[in-house]
Amino acid sequence: MLVKSAAEIAPAIKKAFHIANTGRPGPVLIDIPKDVSNAKSEWNYPEKLAMRTYQPRTSGHPGQIKKALKMIKDAKRLMVYTGGGVVLGNASVELKNLVHKLKAPCTSTLMGLGAYPYSDPQFVGMLGMHGTYEANMAMQNCDVLLAIGARFDDRVIGNPEHFASTSRQIIHIDIDPSSISKRVDVDVPIVGDIKTVLKQMGTSLGKCLPAAGEMKKWWAQIDKWRARDCMKYATSKTKIKPQAVIETMHKVTRGDAYVTSDVGQHQMWVAQYYGFSKPRRWINSGGLGAMGYGLPAAIGAQVAQPKATVACVTGEASIIMCIQELSTAKQYRLPVKIVNLNNRYMGMVRQWQEFFHGSRYSESYMDALPDFVALAESFGHVGMRIEKPADVEGALKEAFAMKDRAVFMDFITDQSENVFPMVAAGKGLSEMVLAEEL
């Protein structure tokens, strides 16, 4: 919004914070010209606000909810697909309650991880380009899909034509009406606050549950897909496997850390192997793909949660982009833990060059890296270099035990490791490539 007088500034700021924190949260721009910022005005910050043009809906339409429940009752292969909207809507408890009542499989996007606990037997893992085999196959083969706070983006559904090739009915709950039927046509749209709508559905669910016999058959099929063990990776006694670092970090932190990441292979490995059981513990830039995001985000998380364990999982190409923030961590005495999965490549770029460009590697290798241990120590932090698999757990335990120091752990990892499963660009969800198939 553009303010044209000093008297408009305070009401504009009130409106901006209201818009930013309600409906679908997001940034708001206030344009204050120089002459307006130089002027004086009586202080007029309103306590209450009425905006005729901005009235986000909170409750779902009862008629649409009734249609959705009828559809759920008739389902034989029900699937619950959740996204970042559940986290933003603080609806984790309501989601878990509903999924348990439905006895249905639940999957999550990258941004929705933690809204539903990974350890729950009804959770089939993250879906999409690097999602689990069982999540993607269930997503593709369900007959009723309940989408909650998700947007059907290309990393989730793959090729839209392939996604549409299997007939299914779709219920889509979202507070942002522009997100509904944007990429995939839905049968029952429900616009409203996720927390409120899930409460409405839970209250009205009653006998509107899928037939137990049909769901038992559906789970039998899902268990067959699960048996593929798509997250299995080759271990090594000589090379540090990045997946093992993340699994060990989960063990050392008991899965209770606030974890930030940058972008690339390490981001996917955290999503796949850390196992988030609480919302707002996984902090990453998602589809924005912002390399350099991880360390500043970790600093922000540590300021917000000074007594919590905060870890930034990064790669050597990403951490270089905002390495100067080690100074900020020192200035404010923030004990963030940096886990650098150092494979001397821009790993995801190298992976795509290997798969789709005949292993012709171009500008994906990193030949100009600093000594990260010395660099961390020059900022006044603790630096560690870990090169042997046998030293991984000990290094992580030592680092996370330091409650008052920032620690930079430089893990020298296997350069050839790739992220699996993988759905190539332009392919469909059921056209995944697994590690065992190469």
GROMACS .gro file of C-alpha atoms in nm:
model
  438
    1MET     CA    1   0.000   0.000   0.000
    2LEU     CA    2   0.111   0.357  -0.069
    3VAL     CA    3   0.067   0.612   0.209
    4LYS     CA    4   0.026   0.972   0.097
    5SER     CA    5   0.027   1.154   0.431
    6ALA     CA    6   0.194   1.113   0.772
    7ALA     CA    7  -0.147   1.055   0.931
    8GLU     CA    8  -0.189   0.739   0.722
    9ILE     CA    9   0.135   0.572   0.840
   10ALA     CA   10   0.016   0.427   1.172
   11PRO     CA   11  -0.315   0.286   1.036
   12ALA     CA   12  -0.124   0.144   0.738
   13ILE     CA   13   0.117  -0.040   0.968
   14LYS     CA   14  -0.178  -0.177   1.169
   15LYS     CA   15  -0.336  -0.304   0.846
   16ALA     CA   16  -0.007  -0.449   0.725
   17PHE     CA   17   0.051  -0.658   1.036
   18HIS     CA   18  -0.311  -0.774   1.029
   19ILE     CA   19  -0.286  -0.887   0.665
   20ALA     CA   20   0.057  -1.047   0.719
   21ASN     CA   21  -0.062  -1.256   1.013
   22THR     CA   22  -0.411  -1.361   0.904
   23GLY     CA   23  -0.549  -1.562   0.616
   24ARG     CA   24  -0.255  -1.704   0.425
   25PRO     CA   25   0.044  -1.544   0.604
   26GLY     CA   26   0.282  -1.348   0.388
   27PRO     CA   27   0.474  -1.027   0.331
   28VAL     CA   28   0.312  -0.686   0.292
   29LEU     CA   29   0.478  -0.381   0.139
   30ILE     CA   30   0.418  -0.031   0.275
   31ASP     CA   31   0.552   0.238   0.043
   32ILE     CA   32   0.633   0.556   0.241
   33PRO     CA   33   0.755   0.845   0.022
   34LYS     CA   34   1.036   1.065   0.155
   35ASP     CA   35   0.820   1.374   0.201
   36VAL     CA   36   0.568   1.171   0.403
   37SER     CA   37   0.835   1.023   0.632
   38ASN     CA   38   0.969   1.375   0.696
   39ALA     CA   39   0.629   1.515   0.792
   40LYS     CA   40   0.472   1.521   1.139
   41SER     CA   41   0.131   1.400   1.247
   42GLU     CA   42  -0.074   1.324   1.556
   43TRP     CA   43  -0.018   0.967   1.678
   44ASN     CA   44  -0.314   0.761   1.561
   45TYR     CA   45  -0.253   0.388   1.595
   46PRO     CA   46  -0.597   0.222   1.591
   47GLU     CA   47  -0.677  -0.043   1.850
   48LYS     CA   48  -0.937  -0.210   1.630
   49LEU     CA   49  -0.941  -0.257   1.257
   50ALA     CA   50  -1.216  -0.303   1.000
   51MET     CA   51  -1.116  -0.378   0.640
   52ARG     CA   52  -1.406  -0.414   0.401
   53THR     CA   53  -1.186  -0.548   0.120
   54TYR     CA   54  -1.001  -0.804   0.331
   55GLN     CA   55  -1.219  -1.059   0.508
   56PRO     CA   56  -1.050  -1.403   0.509
   57ARG     CA   57  -1.293  -1.684   0.574
   58THR     CA   58  -1.230  -1.891   0.887
   59SER     CA   59  -1.512  -2.147   0.905
   60GLY     CA   60  -1.567  -2.394   0.625
   61HIS     CA   61  -1.900  -2.397   0.443
   62PRO     CA   62  -2.126  -2.657   0.617
   63GLY     CA   63  -2.262  -2.778   0.284
   64GLN     CA   64  -1.916  -2.842   0.145
   65ILE     CA   65  -1.808  -3.019   0.462
   66LYS     CA   66  -2.116  -3.242   0.437
   67LYS     CA   67  -2.022  -3.332   0.076
   68ALA     CA   68  -1.666  -3.407   0.184
   69LEU     CA   69  -1.778  -3.636   0.465
   70LYS     CA   70  -2.008  -3.827   0.228
   71MET     CA   71  -1.717  -3.872  -0.011
   72ILE     CA   72  -1.492  -3.993   0.273
   73LYS     CA   73  -1.755  -4.241   0.389
   74ASP     CA   74  -1.775  -4.396   0.042
   75ALA     CA   75  -1.396  -4.413  -0.002
   76LYS     CA   76  -1.219  -4.745  -0.046
   77ARG     CA   77  -0.868  -4.604  -0.072
   78LEU     CA   78  -0.863  -4.280   0.127
   79MET     CA   79  -0.542  -4.074   0.139
   80VAL     CA   80  -0.463  -3.763   0.348
   81TYR     CA   81  -0.219  -3.521   0.185
   82THR     CA   82  -0.092  -3.234   0.403
   83GLY     CA   83   0.119  -2.926   0.341
   84GLY     CA   84   0.269  -2.621   0.505
   85GLY     CA   85  -0.076  -2.474   0.564
   86VAL     CA   86  -0.123  -2.715   0.854
   87VAL     CA   87   0.190  -2.577   1.020
   88LEU     CA   88   0.098  -2.215   0.949
   89GLY     CA   89  -0.252  -2.280   1.080
   90ASN     CA   90  -0.127  -2.440   1.404
   91ALA     CA   91  -0.352  -2.735   1.328
   92SER     CA   92  -0.124  -3.030   1.410
   93VAL     CA   93  -0.338  -3.161   1.698
   94GLU     CA   94  -0.657  -3.141   1.492
   95LEU     CA   95  -0.485  -3.315   1.198
   96LYS     CA   96  -0.362  -3.602   1.412
   97ASN     CA   97  -0.704  -3.648   1.572
   98LEU     CA   98  -0.880  -3.658   1.236
   99VAL     CA   99  -0.630  -3.895   1.072
  100HIS     CA  100  -0.654  -4.135   1.367
  101LYS     CA  101  -1.033  -4.138   1.342
  102LEU     CA  102  -1.016  -4.197   0.966
  103LYS     CA  103  -0.749  -4.470   1.005
  104ALA     CA  104  -0.611  -4.347   0.674
  105PRO     CA  105  -0.253  -4.311   0.548
  106CYS     CA  106  -0.110  -3.961   0.582
  107THR     CA  107   0.167  -3.799   0.378
  108SER     CA  108   0.329  -3.456   0.389
  109THR     CA  109   0.505  -3.212   0.163
  110LEU     CA  110   0.854  -3.079   0.241
  111MET     CA  111   0.705  -2.769   0.408
  112GLY     CA  112   0.452  -2.968   0.609
  113LEU     CA  113   0.696  -3.203   0.782
  114GLY     CA  114   0.641  -3.224   1.155
  115ALA     CA  115   0.273  -3.135   1.144
  116TYR     CA  116   0.203  -3.509   1.164
  117PRO     CA  117   0.458  -3.718   1.363
  118TYR     CA  118   0.689  -3.920   1.140
  119SER     CA  119   0.694  -4.210   1.390
  120ASP     CA  120   0.317  -4.262   1.373
  121PRO     CA  121   0.240  -4.587   1.184
  122GLN     CA  122  -0.019  -4.405   0.970
  123PHE     CA  123   0.249  -4.169   0.835
  124VAL     CA  124   0.386  -4.298   0.504
  125GLY     CA  125   0.657  -4.033   0.470
  126MET     CA  126   0.712  -3.729   0.256
  127LEU     CA  127   0.581  -3.744  -0.098
  128GLY     CA  128   0.695  -3.595  -0.426
  129MET     CA  129   1.018  -3.575  -0.624
  130HIS     CA  130   1.222  -3.726  -0.340
  131GLY     CA  131   0.936  -3.877  -0.145
  132THR     CA  132   0.892  -4.235  -0.032
  133TYR     CA  133   0.778  -4.507  -0.267
  134GLU     CA  134   0.474  -4.583  -0.051
  135ALA     CA  135   0.365  -4.218  -0.025
  136ASN     CA  136   0.387  -4.158  -0.399
  137MET     CA  137   0.217  -4.484  -0.493
  138ALA     CA  138  -0.063  -4.423  -0.242
  139MET     CA  139  -0.107  -4.068  -0.369
  140GLN     CA  140  -0.135  -4.194  -0.726
  141ASN     CA  141  -0.366  -4.487  -0.655
  142CYS     CA  142  -0.610  -4.355  -0.392
  143ASP     CA  143  -0.975  -4.311  -0.485
  144VAL     CA  144  -1.042  -4.018  -0.248
  145LEU     CA  145  -0.774  -3.760  -0.169
  146LEU     CA  146  -0.815  -3.525   0.124
  147ALA     CA  147  -0.572  -3.236   0.064
  148ILE     CA  148  -0.514  -3.009   0.365
  149GLY     CA  149  -0.316  -2.686   0.340
  150ALA     CA  150  -0.124  -2.800   0.033
  151ARG     CA  151  -0.097  -2.658  -0.318
  152PHE     CA  152  -0.029  -2.951  -0.557
  153ASP     CA  153   0.300  -2.802  -0.675
  154ASP     CA  154   0.515  -2.964  -0.942
  155ARG     CA  155   0.761  -3.119  -0.692
  156VAL     CA  156   0.467  -3.299  -0.528
  157ILE     CA  157   0.254  -3.434  -0.812
  158GLY     CA  158   0.514  -3.454  -1.088
  159ASN     CA  159   0.365  -3.433  -1.435
  160PRO     CA  160   0.005  -3.304  -1.398
  161GLU     CA  161  -0.108  -3.517  -1.693
  162HIS     CA  162   0.024  -3.829  -1.524
  163PHE     CA  163  -0.141  -3.725  -1.197
  164ALA     CA  164  -0.473  -3.681  -1.378
  165SER     CA  165  -0.440  -4.019  -1.550
  166THR     CA  166  -0.577  -4.197  -1.244
  167SER     CA  167  -0.938  -4.118  -1.158
  168ARG     CA  168  -0.991  -3.997  -0.802
  169GLN     CA  169  -1.211  -3.754  -0.611
  170ILE     CA  170  -1.035  -3.464  -0.443
  171ILE     CA  171  -1.132  -3.263  -0.136
  172HIS     CA  172  -0.916  -2.954  -0.091
  173ILE     CA  173  -0.908  -2.747   0.230
  174ASP     CA  174  -0.718  -2.418   0.221
  175ILE     CA  175  -0.758  -2.068   0.362
  176ASP     CA  176  -0.645  -1.917   0.032
  177PRO     CA  177  -0.917  -1.958  -0.235
  178SER     CA  178  -0.665  -1.881  -0.511
  179SER     CA  179  -0.475  -2.202  -0.423
  180ILE     CA  180  -0.777  -2.424  -0.488
  181SER     CA  181  -0.805  -2.576  -0.838
  182LYS     CA  182  -0.502  -2.371  -0.943
  183ARG     CA  183  -0.308  -2.670  -1.077
  184VAL     CA  184  -0.545  -2.963  -1.023
  185ASP     CA  185  -0.923  -2.958  -1.051
  186VAL     CA  186  -1.089  -3.053  -0.722
  187ASP     CA  187  -1.434  -3.192  -0.654
  188VAL     CA  188  -1.505  -3.039  -0.314
  189PRO     CA  189  -1.333  -2.708  -0.231
  190ILE     CA  190  -1.347  -2.595   0.132
  191VAL     CA  191  -1.216  -2.244   0.201
  192GLY     CA  192  -1.136  -2.172   0.564
  193ASP     CA  193  -0.886  -2.175   0.846
  194ILE     CA  194  -0.733  -2.524   0.863
  195LYS     CA  195  -0.765  -2.557   1.241
  196THR     CA  196  -1.130  -2.448   1.237
  197VAL     CA  197  -1.228  -2.667   0.941
  198LEU     CA  198  -1.061  -2.978   1.084
  199LYS     CA  199  -1.248  -2.921   1.411
  200GLN     CA  200  -1.573  -2.891   1.214
  201MET     CA  201  -1.501  -3.213   1.029
  202GLY     CA  202  -1.400  -3.396   1.346
  203THR     CA  203  -1.721  -3.291   1.520
  204SER     CA  204  -1.938  -3.396   1.226
  205LEU     CA  205  -1.749  -3.712   1.136
  206GLY     CA  206  -1.977  -3.944   1.337
  207LYS     CA  207  -2.048  -4.249   1.126
  208CYS     CA  208  -1.898  -4.098   0.810
  209LEU     CA  209  -1.597  -4.328   0.818
  210PRO     CA  210  -1.463  -4.545   0.535
  211ALA     CA  211  -1.560  -4.912   0.552
  212ALA     CA  212  -1.313  -5.095   0.777
  213GLY     CA  213  -1.283  -5.390   0.538
  214GLU     CA  214  -1.194  -5.171   0.242
  215MET     CA  215  -0.937  -4.975   0.443
  216LYS     CA  216  -0.779  -5.302   0.559
  217LYS     CA  217  -0.728  -5.403   0.196
  218TRP     CA  218  -0.584  -5.057   0.123
  219TRP     CA  219  -0.336  -5.087   0.410
  220ALA     CA  220  -0.233  -5.432   0.288
  221GLN     CA  221  -0.138  -5.275  -0.045
  222ILE     CA  222   0.048  -4.989   0.125
  223ASP     CA  223   0.242  -5.239   0.337
  224LYS     CA  224   0.357  -5.411   0.016
  225TRP     CA  225   0.486  -5.078  -0.111
  226ARG     CA  226   0.654  -5.011   0.223
  227ALA     CA  227   0.834  -5.344   0.199
  228ARG     CA  228   1.049  -5.199  -0.080
  229ASP     CA  229   1.243  -5.009   0.192
  230CYS     CA  230   1.304  -4.722  -0.047
  231MET     CA  231   1.518  -4.526   0.201
  232LYS     CA  232   1.781  -4.799   0.234
  233TYR     CA  233   2.131  -4.689   0.137
  234ALA     CA  234   2.469  -4.860   0.107
  235THR     CA  235   2.684  -4.825   0.418
  236SER     CA  236   3.062  -4.786   0.420
  237LYS     CA  237   3.345  -4.828   0.671
  238THR     CA  238   3.570  -4.586   0.484
  239LYS     CA  239   3.341  -4.311   0.353
  240ILE     CA  240   3.098  -4.102   0.555
  241LYS     CA  241   2.747  -4.140   0.418
  242PRO     CA  242   2.547  -3.815   0.450
  243GLN     CA  243   2.230  -4.006   0.532
  244ALA     CA  244   2.408  -4.166   0.828
  245VAL     CA  245   2.512  -3.824   0.960
  246ILE     CA  246   2.149  -3.709   0.965
  247GLU     CA  247   2.025  -4.031   1.124
  248THR     CA  248   2.294  -4.003   1.390
  249MET     CA  249   2.209  -3.638   1.450
  250HIS     CA  250   1.849  -3.744   1.514
  251LYS     CA  251   1.975  -4.003   1.763
  252VAL     CA  252   2.203  -3.757   1.944
  253THR     CA  253   1.942  -3.479   1.961
  254ARG     CA  254   1.658  -3.726   2.032
  255GLY     CA  255   1.473  -3.572   1.738
  256ASP     CA  256   1.407  -3.259   1.940
  257ALA     CA  257   1.623  -3.000   1.762
  258TYR     CA  258   1.518  -2.701   1.558
  259VAL     CA  259   1.677  -2.780   1.222
  260THR     CA  260   1.742  -2.536   0.940
  261SER     CA  261   1.890  -2.615   0.601
  262ASP     CA  262   2.013  -2.460   0.284
  263VAL     CA  263   1.927  -2.604  -0.058
  264GLY     CA  264   2.021  -2.921  -0.240
  265GLN     CA  265   2.100  -3.281  -0.151
  266HIS     CA  266   2.154  -3.209   0.218
  267GLN     CA  267   1.811  -3.043   0.236
  268MET     CA  268   1.646  -3.358   0.099
  269TRP     CA  269   1.847  -3.588   0.328
  270VAL     CA  270   1.732  -3.394   0.634
  271ALA     CA  271   1.371  -3.415   0.514
  272GLN     CA  272   1.407  -3.789   0.455
  273TYR     CA  273   1.615  -3.902   0.752
  274TYR     CA  274   1.580  -3.665   1.048
  275GLY     CA  275   1.222  -3.758   1.128
  276PHE     CA  276   1.027  -3.457   1.255
  277SER     CA  277   0.756  -3.521   1.511
  278LYS     CA  278   0.668  -3.164   1.605
  279PRO     CA  279   0.562  -2.866   1.392
  280ARG     CA  280   0.788  -2.564   1.337
  281ARG     CA  281   1.105  -2.766   1.402
  282TRP     CA  282   1.193  -2.785   1.030
  283ILE     CA  283   1.292  -2.446   0.891
  284ASN     CA  284   1.388  -2.420   0.526
  285SER     CA  285   1.317  -2.204   0.223
  286GLY     CA  286   1.124  -2.475   0.037
  287GLY     CA  287   1.043  -2.393  -0.323
  288LEU     CA  288   1.224  -2.060  -0.302
  289GLY     CA  289   1.550  -2.256  -0.316
  290ALA     CA  290   1.756  -1.996  -0.128
  291MET     CA  291   2.117  -2.108  -0.089
  292GLY     CA  292   2.269  -1.930   0.210
  293TYR     CA  293   1.941  -1.939   0.403
  294GLY     CA  294   2.041  -2.198   0.664
  295LEU     CA  295   2.284  -2.013   0.892
  296PRO     CA  296   2.083  -1.687   0.921
  297ALA     CA  297   1.769  -1.894   0.983
  298ALA     CA  298   1.947  -2.091   1.256
  299ILE     CA  299   2.058  -1.766   1.418
  300GLY     CA  300   1.699  -1.641   1.413
  301ALA     CA  301   1.571  -1.967   1.559
  302GLN     CA  302   1.831  -1.957   1.837
  303VAL     CA  303   1.736  -1.599   1.926
  304ALA     CA  304   1.369  -1.702   1.940
  305GLN     CA  305   1.445  -2.020   2.138
  306PRO     CA  306   1.760  -1.940   2.341
  307LYS     CA  307   1.754  -2.262   2.544
  308ALA     CA  308   1.675  -2.493   2.252
  309THR     CA  309   1.909  -2.706   2.043
  310VAL     CA  310   1.942  -2.548   1.698
  311ALA     CA  311   2.125  -2.710   1.407
  312CYS     CA  312   2.197  -2.578   1.060
  313VAL     CA  313   2.251  -2.859   0.809
  314THR     CA  314   2.427  -2.720   0.507
  315GLY     CA  315   2.664  -2.790   0.220
  316GLU     CA  316   2.997  -2.633   0.140
  317ALA     CA  317   2.853  -2.436  -0.154
  318SER     CA  318   2.560  -2.299   0.047
  319ILE     CA  319   2.739  -2.207   0.369
  320ILE     CA  320   2.990  -1.994   0.176
  321MET     CA  321   2.707  -1.764   0.067
  322CYS     CA  322   2.640  -1.633   0.419
  323ILE     CA  323   2.952  -1.747   0.604
  324GLN     CA  324   2.995  -1.394   0.742
  325GLU     CA  325   2.701  -1.459   0.977
  326LEU     CA  326   2.943  -1.657   1.193
  327SER     CA  327   3.030  -1.308   1.314
  328THR     CA  328   2.667  -1.248   1.416
  329ALA     CA  329   2.663  -1.578   1.605
  330LYS     CA  330   2.974  -1.466   1.792
  331GLN     CA  331   2.842  -1.116   1.859
  332TYR     CA  332   2.524  -1.248   2.022
  333ARG     CA  333   2.684  -1.562   2.175
  334LEU     CA  334   2.450  -1.798   1.994
  335PRO     CA  335   2.544  -2.167   2.029
  336VAL     CA  336   2.417  -2.284   1.690
  337LYS     CA  337   2.554  -2.612   1.559
  338ILE     CA  338   2.653  -2.622   1.192
  339VAL     CA  339   2.656  -2.962   1.022
  340ASN     CA  340   2.836  -2.918   0.689
  341LEU     CA  341   2.790  -3.219   0.457
  342ASN     CA  342   3.097  -3.148   0.250
  343ASN     CA  343   3.117  -3.350  -0.071
  344ARG     CA  344   3.314  -3.083  -0.262
  345TYR     CA  345   3.031  -3.052  -0.516
  346MET     CA  346   2.712  -2.861  -0.565
  347GLY     CA  347   2.558  -3.198  -0.501
  348MET     CA  348   2.214  -3.170  -0.657
  349VAL     CA  349   2.357  -2.999  -0.965
  350ARG     CA  350   2.612  -3.279  -0.997
  351GLN     CA  351   2.338  -3.541  -0.952
  352TRP     CA  352   2.134  -3.395  -1.238
  353GLN     CA  353   2.443  -3.367  -1.456
  354GLU     CA  354   2.515  -3.734  -1.384
  355PHE     CA  355   2.160  -3.851  -1.458
  356PHE     CA  356   2.059  -3.629  -1.747
  357HIS     CA  357   2.376  -3.494  -1.904
  358GLY     CA  358   2.599  -3.798  -1.940
  359SER     CA  359   2.809  -3.719  -1.631
  360ARG     CA  360   2.945  -3.410  -1.802
  361TYR     CA  361   3.016  -3.207  -1.490
  362SER     CA  362   3.027  -2.834  -1.548
  363GLU     CA  363   3.093  -2.580  -1.270
  364SER     CA  364   2.937  -2.811  -1.010
  365TYR     CA  365   3.265  -2.897  -0.841
  366MET     CA  366   3.416  -2.684  -0.566
  367ASP     CA  367   3.791  -2.631  -0.611
  368ALA     CA  368   3.819  -2.311  -0.408
  369LEU     CA  369   3.705  -2.412  -0.062
  370PRO     CA  370   3.848  -2.267   0.259
  371ASP     CA  371   3.965  -2.463   0.559
  372PHE     CA  372   3.629  -2.452   0.739
  373VAL     CA  373   3.775  -2.552   1.075
  374ALA     CA  374   4.031  -2.271   1.067
  375LEU     CA  375   3.768  -2.029   0.938
  376ALA     CA  376   3.525  -2.116   1.220
  377GLU     CA  377   3.802  -2.081   1.476
  378SER     CA  378   3.901  -1.744   1.333
  379PHE     CA  379   3.551  -1.622   1.421
  380GLY     CA  380   3.595  -1.752   1.775
  381HIS     CA  381   3.391  -2.071   1.736
  382VAL     CA  382   3.477  -2.438   1.771
  383GLY     CA  383   3.576  -2.614   1.450
  384MET     CA  384   3.577  -2.989   1.382
  385ARG     CA  385   3.676  -3.187   1.073
  386ILE     CA  386   3.533  -3.540   1.057
  387GLU     CA  387   3.663  -3.780   0.791
  388LYS     CA  388   3.591  -4.131   0.923
  389PRO     CA  389   3.248  -4.296   0.967
  390ALA     CA  390   3.356  -4.425   1.310
  391ASP     CA  391   3.401  -4.067   1.432
  392VAL     CA  392   3.058  -3.933   1.329
  393GLU     CA  393   2.860  -4.010   1.645
  394GLY     CA  394   3.136  -3.901   1.881
  395ALA     CA  395   3.178  -3.569   1.704
  396LEU     CA  396   2.804  -3.499   1.711
  397LYS     CA  397   2.778  -3.588   2.080
  398GLU     CA  398   3.072  -3.364   2.165
  399ALA     CA  399   2.937  -3.073   1.961
  400PHE     CA  400   2.580  -3.084   2.088
  401ALA     CA  401   2.705  -3.115   2.445
  402MET     CA  402   2.858  -2.766   2.415
  403LYS     CA  403   2.560  -2.558   2.525
  404ASP     CA  404   2.740  -2.223   2.518
  405ARG     CA  405   2.952  -2.247   2.201
  406ALA     CA  406   2.878  -2.241   1.831
  407VAL     CA  407   3.036  -2.545   1.663
  408PHE     CA  408   3.117  -2.593   1.295
  409MET     CA  409   3.134  -2.963   1.202
  410ASP     CA  410   3.289  -3.024   0.859
  411PHE     CA  411   3.188  -3.378   0.759
  412ILE     CA  412   3.386  -3.500   0.456
  413THR     CA  413   3.121  -3.714   0.288
  414ASP     CA  414   3.101  -3.959  -0.003
  415GLN     CA  415   3.117  -3.754  -0.323
  416SER     CA  416   2.920  -4.005  -0.529
  417GLU     CA  417   2.611  -4.026  -0.307
  418ASN     CA  418   2.279  -3.933  -0.467
  419VAL     CA  419   1.930  -3.862  -0.332
  420PHE     CA  420   1.679  -4.143  -0.385
  421PRO     CA  421   1.396  -4.205  -0.453
  422MET     CA  422   1.377  -3.957  -0.739
  423VAL     CA  423   1.102  -3.856  -0.980
  424ALA     CA  424   1.266  -3.695  -1.281
  425ALA     CA  425   1.127  -3.371  -1.423
  426GLY     CA  426   0.835  -3.442  -1.654
  427LYS     CA  427   0.774  -3.786  -1.505
  428GLY     CA  428   0.484  -3.905  -1.293
  429LEU     CA  429   0.469  -4.002  -0.927
  430SER     CA  430   0.471  -4.376  -0.996
  431GLU     CA  431   0.775  -4.341  -1.226
  432MET     CA  432   1.025  -4.314  -0.941
  433VAL     CA  433   1.385  -4.428  -0.965
  434LEU     CA  434   1.511  -4.610  -0.655
  435ALA     CA  435   1.876  -4.661  -0.558
  436GLU     CA  436   1.841  -5.038  -0.598
  437GLU     CA  437   1.742  -4.997  -0.963
  438LEU     CA  438   2.072  -4.841  -1.072
   0.00000   0.00000   0.00000
